[in-house]
PDB file of C-alpha atoms in Angstrom:
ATOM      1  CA  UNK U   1     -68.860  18.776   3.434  1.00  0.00           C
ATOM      2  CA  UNK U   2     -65.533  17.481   4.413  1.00  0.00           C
ATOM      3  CA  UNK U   3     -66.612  14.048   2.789  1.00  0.00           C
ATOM      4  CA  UNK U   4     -67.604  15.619  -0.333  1.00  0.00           C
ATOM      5  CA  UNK U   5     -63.997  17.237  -0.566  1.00  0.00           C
ATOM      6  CA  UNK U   6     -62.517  14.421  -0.377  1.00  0.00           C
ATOM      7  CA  UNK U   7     -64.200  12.879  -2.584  1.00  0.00           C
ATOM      8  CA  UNK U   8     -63.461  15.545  -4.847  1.00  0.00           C
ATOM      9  CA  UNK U   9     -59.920  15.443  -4.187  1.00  0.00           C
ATOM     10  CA  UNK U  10     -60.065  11.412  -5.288  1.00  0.00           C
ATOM     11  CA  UNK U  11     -61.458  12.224  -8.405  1.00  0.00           C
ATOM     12  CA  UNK U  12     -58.900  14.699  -9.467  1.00  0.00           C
ATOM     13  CA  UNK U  13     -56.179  12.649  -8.618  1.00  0.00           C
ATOM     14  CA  UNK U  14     -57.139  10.179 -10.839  1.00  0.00           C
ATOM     15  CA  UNK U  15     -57.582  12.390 -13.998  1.00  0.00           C
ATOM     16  CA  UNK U  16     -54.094  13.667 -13.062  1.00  0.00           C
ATOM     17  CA  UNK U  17     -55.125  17.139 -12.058  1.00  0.00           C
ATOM     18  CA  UNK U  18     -52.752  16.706  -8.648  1.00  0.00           C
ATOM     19  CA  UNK U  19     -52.871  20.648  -8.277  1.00  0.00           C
ATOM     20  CA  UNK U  20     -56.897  20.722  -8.241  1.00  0.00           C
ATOM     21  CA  UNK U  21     -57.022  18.045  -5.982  1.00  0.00           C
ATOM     22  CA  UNK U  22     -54.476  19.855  -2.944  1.00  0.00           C
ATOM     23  CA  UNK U  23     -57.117  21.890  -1.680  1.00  0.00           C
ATOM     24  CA  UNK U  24     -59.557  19.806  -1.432  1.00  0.00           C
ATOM     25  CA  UNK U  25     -57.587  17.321   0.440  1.00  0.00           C
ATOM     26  CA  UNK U  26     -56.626  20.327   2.780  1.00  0.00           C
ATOM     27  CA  UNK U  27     -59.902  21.196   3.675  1.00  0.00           C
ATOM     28  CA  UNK U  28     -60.791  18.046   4.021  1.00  0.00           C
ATOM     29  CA  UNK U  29     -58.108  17.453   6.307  1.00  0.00           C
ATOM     30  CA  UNK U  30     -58.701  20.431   8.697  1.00  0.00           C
ATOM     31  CA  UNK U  31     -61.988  19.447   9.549  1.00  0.00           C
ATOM     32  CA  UNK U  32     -61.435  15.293   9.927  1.00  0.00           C
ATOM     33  CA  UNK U  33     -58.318  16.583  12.332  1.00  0.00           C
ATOM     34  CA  UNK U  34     -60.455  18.130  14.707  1.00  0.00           C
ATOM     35  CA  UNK U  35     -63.160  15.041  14.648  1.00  0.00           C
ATOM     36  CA  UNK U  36     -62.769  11.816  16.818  1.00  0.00           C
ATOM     37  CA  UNK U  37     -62.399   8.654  15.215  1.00  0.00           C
ATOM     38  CA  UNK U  38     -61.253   9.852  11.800  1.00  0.00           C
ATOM     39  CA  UNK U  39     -57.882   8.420  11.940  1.00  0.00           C
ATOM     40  CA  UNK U  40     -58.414   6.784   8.645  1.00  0.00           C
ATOM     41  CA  UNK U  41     -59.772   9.309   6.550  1.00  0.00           C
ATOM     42  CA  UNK U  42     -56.891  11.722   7.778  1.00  0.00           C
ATOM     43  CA  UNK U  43     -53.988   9.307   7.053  1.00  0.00           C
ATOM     44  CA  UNK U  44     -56.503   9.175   3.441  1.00  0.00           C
ATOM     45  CA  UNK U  45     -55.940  12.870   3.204  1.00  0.00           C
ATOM     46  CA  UNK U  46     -52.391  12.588   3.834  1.00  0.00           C
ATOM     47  CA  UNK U  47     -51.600   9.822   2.079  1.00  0.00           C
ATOM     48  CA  UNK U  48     -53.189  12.039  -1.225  1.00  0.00           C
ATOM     49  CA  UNK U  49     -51.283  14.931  -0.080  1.00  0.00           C
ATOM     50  CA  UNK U  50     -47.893  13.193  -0.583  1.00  0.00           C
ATOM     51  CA  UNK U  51     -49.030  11.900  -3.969  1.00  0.00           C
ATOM     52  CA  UNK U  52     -49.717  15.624  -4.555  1.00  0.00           C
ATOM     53  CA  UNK U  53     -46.169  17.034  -3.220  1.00  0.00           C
ATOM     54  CA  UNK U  54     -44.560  13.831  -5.232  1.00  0.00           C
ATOM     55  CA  UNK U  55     -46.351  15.344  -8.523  1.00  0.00           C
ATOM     56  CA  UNK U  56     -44.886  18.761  -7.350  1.00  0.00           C
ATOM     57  CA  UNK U  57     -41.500  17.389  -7.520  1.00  0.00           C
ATOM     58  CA  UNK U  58     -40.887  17.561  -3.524  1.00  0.00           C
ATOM     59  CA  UNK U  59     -39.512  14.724  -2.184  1.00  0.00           C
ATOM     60  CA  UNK U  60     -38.719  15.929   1.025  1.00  0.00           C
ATOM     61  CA  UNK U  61     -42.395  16.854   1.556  1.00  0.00           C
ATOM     62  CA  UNK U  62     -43.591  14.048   0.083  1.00  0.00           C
ATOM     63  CA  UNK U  63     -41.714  11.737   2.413  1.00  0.00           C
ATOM     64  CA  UNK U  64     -42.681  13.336   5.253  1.00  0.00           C
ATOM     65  CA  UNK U  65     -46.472  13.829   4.880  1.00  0.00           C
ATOM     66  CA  UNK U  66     -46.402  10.191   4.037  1.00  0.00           C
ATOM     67  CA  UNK U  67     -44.388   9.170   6.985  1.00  0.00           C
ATOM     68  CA  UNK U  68     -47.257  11.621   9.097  1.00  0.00           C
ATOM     69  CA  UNK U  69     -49.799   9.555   7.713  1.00  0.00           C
ATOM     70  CA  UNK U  70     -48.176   6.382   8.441  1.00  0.00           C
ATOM     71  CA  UNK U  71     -48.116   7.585  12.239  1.00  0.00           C
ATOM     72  CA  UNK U  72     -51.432   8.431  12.297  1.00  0.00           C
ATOM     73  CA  UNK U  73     -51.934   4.892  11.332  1.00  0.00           C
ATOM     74  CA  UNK U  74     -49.764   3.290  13.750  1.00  0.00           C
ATOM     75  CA  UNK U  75     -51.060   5.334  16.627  1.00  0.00           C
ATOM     76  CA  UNK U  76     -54.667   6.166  16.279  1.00  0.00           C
ATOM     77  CA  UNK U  77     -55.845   2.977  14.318  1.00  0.00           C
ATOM     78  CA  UNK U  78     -52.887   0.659  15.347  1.00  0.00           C
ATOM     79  CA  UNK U  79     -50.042  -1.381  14.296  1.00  0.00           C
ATOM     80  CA  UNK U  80     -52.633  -4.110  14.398  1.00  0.00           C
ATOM     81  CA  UNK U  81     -55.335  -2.973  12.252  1.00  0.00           C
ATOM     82  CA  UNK U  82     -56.644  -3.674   9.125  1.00  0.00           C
ATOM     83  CA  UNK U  83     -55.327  -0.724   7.424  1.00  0.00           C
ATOM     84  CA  UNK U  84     -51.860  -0.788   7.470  1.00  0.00           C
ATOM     85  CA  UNK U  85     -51.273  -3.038   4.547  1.00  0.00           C
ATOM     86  CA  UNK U  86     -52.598  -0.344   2.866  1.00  0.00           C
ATOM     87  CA  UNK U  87     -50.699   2.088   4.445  1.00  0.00           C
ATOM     88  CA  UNK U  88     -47.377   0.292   3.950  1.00  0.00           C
ATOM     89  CA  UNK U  89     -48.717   0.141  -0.393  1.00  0.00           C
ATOM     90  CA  UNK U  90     -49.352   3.673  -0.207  1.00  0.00           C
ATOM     91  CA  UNK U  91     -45.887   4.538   1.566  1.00  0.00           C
ATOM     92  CA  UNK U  92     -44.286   2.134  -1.488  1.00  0.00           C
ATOM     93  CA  UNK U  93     -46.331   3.989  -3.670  1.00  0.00           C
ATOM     94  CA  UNK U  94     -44.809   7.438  -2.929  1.00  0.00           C
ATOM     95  CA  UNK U  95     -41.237   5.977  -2.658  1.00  0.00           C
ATOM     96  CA  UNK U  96     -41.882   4.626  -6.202  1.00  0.00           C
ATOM     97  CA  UNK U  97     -42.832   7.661  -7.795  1.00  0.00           C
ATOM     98  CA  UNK U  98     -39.614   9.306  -6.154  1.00  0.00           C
ATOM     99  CA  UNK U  99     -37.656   6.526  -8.242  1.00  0.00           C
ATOM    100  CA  UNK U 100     -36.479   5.195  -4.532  1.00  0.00           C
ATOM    101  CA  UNK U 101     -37.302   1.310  -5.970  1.00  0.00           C
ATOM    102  CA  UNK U 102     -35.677  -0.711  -3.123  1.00  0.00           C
ATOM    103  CA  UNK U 103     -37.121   1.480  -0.701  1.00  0.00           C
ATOM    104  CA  UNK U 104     -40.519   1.095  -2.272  1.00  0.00           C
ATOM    105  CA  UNK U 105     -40.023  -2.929  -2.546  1.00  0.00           C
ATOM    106  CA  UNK U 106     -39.288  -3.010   1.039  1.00  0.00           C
ATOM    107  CA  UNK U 107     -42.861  -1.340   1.793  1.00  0.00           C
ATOM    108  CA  UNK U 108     -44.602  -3.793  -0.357  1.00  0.00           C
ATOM    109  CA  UNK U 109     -43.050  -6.818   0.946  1.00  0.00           C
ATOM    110  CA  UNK U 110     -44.519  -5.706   4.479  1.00  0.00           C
ATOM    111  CA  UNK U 111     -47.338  -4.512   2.760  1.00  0.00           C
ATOM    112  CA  UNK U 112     -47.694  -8.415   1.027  1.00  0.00           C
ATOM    113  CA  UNK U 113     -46.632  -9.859   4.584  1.00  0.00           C
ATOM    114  CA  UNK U 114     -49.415  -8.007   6.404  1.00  0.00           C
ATOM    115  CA  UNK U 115     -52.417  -8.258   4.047  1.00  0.00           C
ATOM    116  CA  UNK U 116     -51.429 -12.435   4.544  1.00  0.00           C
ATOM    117  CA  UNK U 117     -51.501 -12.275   8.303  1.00  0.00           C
ATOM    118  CA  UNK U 118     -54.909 -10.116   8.484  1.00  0.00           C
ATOM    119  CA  UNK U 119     -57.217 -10.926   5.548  1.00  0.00           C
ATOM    120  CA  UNK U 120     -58.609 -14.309   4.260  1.00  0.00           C
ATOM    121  CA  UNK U 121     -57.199 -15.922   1.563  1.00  0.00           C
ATOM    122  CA  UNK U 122     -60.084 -14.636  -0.536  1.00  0.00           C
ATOM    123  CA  UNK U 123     -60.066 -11.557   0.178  1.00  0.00           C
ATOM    124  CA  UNK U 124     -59.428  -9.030  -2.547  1.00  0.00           C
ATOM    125  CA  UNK U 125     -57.526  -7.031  -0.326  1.00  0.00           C
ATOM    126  CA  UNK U 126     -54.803  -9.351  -0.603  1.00  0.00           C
ATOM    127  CA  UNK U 127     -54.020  -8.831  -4.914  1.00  0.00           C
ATOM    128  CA  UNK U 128     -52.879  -5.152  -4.742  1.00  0.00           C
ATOM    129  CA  UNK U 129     -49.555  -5.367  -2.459  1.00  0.00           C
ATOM    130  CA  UNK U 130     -48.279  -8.271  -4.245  1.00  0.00           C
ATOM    131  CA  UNK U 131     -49.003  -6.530  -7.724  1.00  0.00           C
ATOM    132  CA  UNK U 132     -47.665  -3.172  -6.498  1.00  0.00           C
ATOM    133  CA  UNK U 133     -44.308  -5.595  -5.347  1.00  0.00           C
ATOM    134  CA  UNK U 134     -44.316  -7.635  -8.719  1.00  0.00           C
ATOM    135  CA  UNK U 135     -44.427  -4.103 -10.574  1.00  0.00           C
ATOM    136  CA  UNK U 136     -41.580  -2.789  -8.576  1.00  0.00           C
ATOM    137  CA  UNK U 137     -39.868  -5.798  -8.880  1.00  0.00           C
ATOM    138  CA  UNK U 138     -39.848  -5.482 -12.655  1.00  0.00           C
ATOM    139  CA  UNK U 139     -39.371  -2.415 -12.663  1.00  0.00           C
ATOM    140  CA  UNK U 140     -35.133  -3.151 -10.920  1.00  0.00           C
ATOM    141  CA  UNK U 141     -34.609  -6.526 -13.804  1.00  0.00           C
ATOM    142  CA  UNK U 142     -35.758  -9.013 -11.523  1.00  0.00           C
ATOM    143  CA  UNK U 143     -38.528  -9.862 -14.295  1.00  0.00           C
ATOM    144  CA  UNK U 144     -38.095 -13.572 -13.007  1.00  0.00           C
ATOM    145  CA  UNK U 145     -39.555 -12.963  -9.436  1.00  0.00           C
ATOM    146  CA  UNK U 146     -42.338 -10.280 -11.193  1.00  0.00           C
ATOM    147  CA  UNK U 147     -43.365 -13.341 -13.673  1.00  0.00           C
ATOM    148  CA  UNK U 148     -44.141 -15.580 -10.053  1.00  0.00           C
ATOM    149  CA  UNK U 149     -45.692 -12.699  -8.289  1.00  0.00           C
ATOM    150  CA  UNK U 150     -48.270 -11.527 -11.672  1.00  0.00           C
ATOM    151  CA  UNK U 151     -49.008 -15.385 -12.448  1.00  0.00           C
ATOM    152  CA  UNK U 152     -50.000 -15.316  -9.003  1.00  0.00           C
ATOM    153  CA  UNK U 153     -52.223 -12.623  -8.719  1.00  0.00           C
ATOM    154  CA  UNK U 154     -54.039 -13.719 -12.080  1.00  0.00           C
ATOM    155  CA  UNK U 155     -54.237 -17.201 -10.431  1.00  0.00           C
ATOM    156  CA  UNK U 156     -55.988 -15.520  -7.315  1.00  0.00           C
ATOM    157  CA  UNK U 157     -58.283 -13.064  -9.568  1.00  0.00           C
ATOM    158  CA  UNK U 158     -59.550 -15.829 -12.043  1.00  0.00           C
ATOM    159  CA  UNK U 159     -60.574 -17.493  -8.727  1.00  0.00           C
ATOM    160  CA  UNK U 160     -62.009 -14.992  -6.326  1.00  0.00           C
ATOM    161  CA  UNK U 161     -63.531 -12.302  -9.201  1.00  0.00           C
ATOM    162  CA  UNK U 162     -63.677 -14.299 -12.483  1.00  0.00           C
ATOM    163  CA  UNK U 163     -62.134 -14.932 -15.496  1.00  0.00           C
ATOM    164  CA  UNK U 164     -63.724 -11.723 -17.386  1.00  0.00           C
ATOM    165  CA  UNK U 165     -63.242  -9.504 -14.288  1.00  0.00           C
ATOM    166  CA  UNK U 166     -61.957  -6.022 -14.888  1.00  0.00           C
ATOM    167  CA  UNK U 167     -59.106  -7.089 -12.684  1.00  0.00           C
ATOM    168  CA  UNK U 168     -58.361  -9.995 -14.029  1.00  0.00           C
ATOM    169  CA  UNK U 169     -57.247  -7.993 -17.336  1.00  0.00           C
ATOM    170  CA  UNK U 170     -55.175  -6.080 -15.372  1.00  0.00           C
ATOM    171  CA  UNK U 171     -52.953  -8.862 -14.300  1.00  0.00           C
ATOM    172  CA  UNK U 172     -53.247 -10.507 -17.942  1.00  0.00           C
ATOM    173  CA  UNK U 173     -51.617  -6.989 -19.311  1.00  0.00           C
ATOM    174  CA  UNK U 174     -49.157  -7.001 -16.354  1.00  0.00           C
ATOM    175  CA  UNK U 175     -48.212 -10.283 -17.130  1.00  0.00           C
ATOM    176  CA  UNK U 176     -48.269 -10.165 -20.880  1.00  0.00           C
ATOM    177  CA  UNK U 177     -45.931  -6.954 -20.372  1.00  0.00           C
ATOM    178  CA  UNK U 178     -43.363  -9.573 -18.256  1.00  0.00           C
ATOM    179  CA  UNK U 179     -43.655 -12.455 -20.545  1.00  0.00           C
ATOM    180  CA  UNK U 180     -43.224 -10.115 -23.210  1.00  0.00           C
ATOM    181  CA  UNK U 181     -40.136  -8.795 -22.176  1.00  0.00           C
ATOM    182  CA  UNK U 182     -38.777 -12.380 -21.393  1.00  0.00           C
ATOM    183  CA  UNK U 183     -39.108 -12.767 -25.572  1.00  0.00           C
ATOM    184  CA  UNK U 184     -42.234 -15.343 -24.578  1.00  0.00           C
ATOM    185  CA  UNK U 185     -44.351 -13.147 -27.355  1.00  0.00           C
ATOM    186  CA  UNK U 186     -46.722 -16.037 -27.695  1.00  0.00           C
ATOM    187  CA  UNK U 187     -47.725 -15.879 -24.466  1.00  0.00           C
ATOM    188  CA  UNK U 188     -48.201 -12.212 -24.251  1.00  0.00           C
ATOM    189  CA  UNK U 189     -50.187 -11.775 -27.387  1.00  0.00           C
ATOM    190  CA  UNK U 190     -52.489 -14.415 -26.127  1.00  0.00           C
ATOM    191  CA  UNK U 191     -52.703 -12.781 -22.687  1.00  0.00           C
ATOM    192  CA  UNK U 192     -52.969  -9.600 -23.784  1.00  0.00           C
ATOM    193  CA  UNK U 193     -55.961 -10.548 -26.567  1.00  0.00           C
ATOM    194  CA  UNK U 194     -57.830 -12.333 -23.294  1.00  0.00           C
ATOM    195  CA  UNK U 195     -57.525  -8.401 -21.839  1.00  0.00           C
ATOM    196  CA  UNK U 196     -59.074  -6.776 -24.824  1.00  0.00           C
ATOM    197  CA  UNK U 197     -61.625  -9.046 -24.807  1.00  0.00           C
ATOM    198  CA  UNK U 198     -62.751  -8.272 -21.445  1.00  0.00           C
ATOM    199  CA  UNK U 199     -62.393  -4.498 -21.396  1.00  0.00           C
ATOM    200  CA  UNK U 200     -64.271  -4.600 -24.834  1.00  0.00           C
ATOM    201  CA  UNK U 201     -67.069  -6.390 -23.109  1.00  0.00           C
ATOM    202  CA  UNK U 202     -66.853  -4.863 -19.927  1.00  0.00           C
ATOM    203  CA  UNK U 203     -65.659  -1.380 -20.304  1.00  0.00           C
ATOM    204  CA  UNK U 204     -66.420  -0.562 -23.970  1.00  0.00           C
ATOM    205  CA  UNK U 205     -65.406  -0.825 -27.096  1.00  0.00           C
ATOM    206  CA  UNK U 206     -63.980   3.428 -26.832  1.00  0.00           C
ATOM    207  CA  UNK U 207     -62.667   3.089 -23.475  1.00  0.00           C
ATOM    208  CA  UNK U 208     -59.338   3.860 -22.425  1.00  0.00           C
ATOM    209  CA  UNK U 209     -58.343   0.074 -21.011  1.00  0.00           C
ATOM    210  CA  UNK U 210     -59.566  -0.860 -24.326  1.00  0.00           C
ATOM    211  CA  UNK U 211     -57.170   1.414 -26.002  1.00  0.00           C
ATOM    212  CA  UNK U 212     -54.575   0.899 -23.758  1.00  0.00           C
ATOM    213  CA  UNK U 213     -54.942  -3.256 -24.776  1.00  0.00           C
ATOM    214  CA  UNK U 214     -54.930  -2.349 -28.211  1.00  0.00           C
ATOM    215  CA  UNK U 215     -51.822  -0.825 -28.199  1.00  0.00           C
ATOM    216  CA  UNK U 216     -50.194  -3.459 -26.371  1.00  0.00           C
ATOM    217  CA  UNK U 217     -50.992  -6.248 -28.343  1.00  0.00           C
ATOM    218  CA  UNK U 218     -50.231  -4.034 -31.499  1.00  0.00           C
ATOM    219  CA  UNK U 219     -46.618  -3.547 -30.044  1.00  0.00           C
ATOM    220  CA  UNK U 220     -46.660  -7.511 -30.011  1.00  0.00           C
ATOM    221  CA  UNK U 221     -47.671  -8.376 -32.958  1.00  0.00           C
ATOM    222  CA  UNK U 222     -45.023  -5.966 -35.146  1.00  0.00           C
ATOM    223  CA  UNK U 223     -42.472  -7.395 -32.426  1.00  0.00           C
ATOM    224  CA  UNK U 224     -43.661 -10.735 -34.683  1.00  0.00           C
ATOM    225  CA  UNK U 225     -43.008  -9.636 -37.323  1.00  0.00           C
ATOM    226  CA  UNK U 226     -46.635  -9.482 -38.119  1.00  0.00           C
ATOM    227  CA  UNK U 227     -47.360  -6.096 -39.223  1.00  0.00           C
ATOM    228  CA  UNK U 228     -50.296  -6.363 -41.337  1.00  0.00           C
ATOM    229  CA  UNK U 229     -51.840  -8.194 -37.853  1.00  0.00           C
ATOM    230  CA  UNK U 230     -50.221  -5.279 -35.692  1.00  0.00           C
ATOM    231  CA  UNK U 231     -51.793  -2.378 -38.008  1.00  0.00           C
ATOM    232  CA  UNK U 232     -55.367  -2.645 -37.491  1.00  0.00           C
ATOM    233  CA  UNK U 233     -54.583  -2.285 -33.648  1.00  0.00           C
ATOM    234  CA  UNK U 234     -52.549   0.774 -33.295  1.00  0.00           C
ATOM    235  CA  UNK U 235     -54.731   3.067 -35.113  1.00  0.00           C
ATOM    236  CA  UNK U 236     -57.786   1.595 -32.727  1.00  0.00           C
ATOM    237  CA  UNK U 237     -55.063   2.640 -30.237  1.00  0.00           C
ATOM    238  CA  UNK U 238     -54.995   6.145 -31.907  1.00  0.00           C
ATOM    239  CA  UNK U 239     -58.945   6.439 -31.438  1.00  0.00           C
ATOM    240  CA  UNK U 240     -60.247   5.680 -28.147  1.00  0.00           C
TER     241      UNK U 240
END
């Protein structure tokens, strides 16, 4: 079914196997194109189609499937609707991945202006375009205005999901990664040893968060000059 396609397609895409996932998303496409009322899962397809073409290298066709999707959005769901803060993350998204930073910052600060206006301040919805914009924000030196923007989104997960959320550790490696590169290594070793402990308890002691967390706060710790410490945590890094 066209459903299970894209489905399909989703899954590829994040194990990295872009080129699997493209025809998938195509047939997927072709049949929610001729049904009513499947504006969103076509800008979906789209939207996964440019992240294809951007793996491919294609800018040009990149930008202008995304820019398709983003009219499908405006037009058939509406400049209104619930959807287009995503649609404006997923446009910064592919502008990101083409390097095209102040481009892609400009998407997620309507992306971060939108999700405000249309969802409650509790809503989840509302963490993603003001990571995305902290991320990208880091990402051009401004590691000042990405410190605000990750303390805040921590601030807001802690609250709505929990301290030992999933996505809570997400914004304590984020952040740790900020601090860290501010020279505040206290900070991020203790941040990023809150992360481990979550993904250990919630995702598993082999998992690849896990991994990821134990690399980071290895990193950390020789930057400490504490190697013995920093040891034990790169080869765990090595192993999951």
């Amino acid at each position: 079914s066209s459903r299970a396609a894209f489905r399909l397609a989703e899954q590829y895409m994040r194990q990295g196997r872009f080129a699997d996932a493209a025809p998938f998303y195509r047939k997927a496409l072709t049949v929610f194109e001729q049904s009513p009322d499947r504006a969103f899962d076509v800008a979906e397809c789209l939207f996964g189609l440019a992240d294809y073409l951007v793996s491919e290298g294609d800018a040009d066709a990149a930008r202008a499937t995304a820019a398709r999707a983003l009219q499908v959005a405006q037009e058939e769901l509406g400049a209104d609707s619930d959807y287009m803060p995503r649609a404006y993350g997923r446009l910064g998204n592919v502008e990101r991945a083409l390097g095209a930073l102040e481009a892609a910052q400009q998407h997620y600060q309507l992306a971060v202006r939108l999700s405000e206006e249309r969802y409650p301040l509790d809503d989840v919805r509302r963490h993603a375009p003001v990571n995305n914009l902290a991320m990208v924000l880091a990402e051009r030196g401004d590691m000042a205005g990405a410190e605000v923007l990750h303390r805040s989104v921590l601030a807001d997960r802690e609250r709505v999901l929990g301290e030992d959320h999933p996505s809570t550790a997400v914004s304590l490696m984020n952040l740790a990664t900020v601090v860290s590169a501010n020279g505040e290594l206290d900070e991020a070793r203790s941040l990023t040893q809150r992360a481990l402990e979550i993904y250990q308890k919630k995702a598993g002691a082999n998992s690849a968060e896990t991994g990821q967390a134990h690399h980071q706060l290895g990193e950390i710790l020789r930057r400490m000059n504490r190697v013995n410490e920093s040891i034990p945590h790169l080869e765990r890094a090595l192993h999951v």
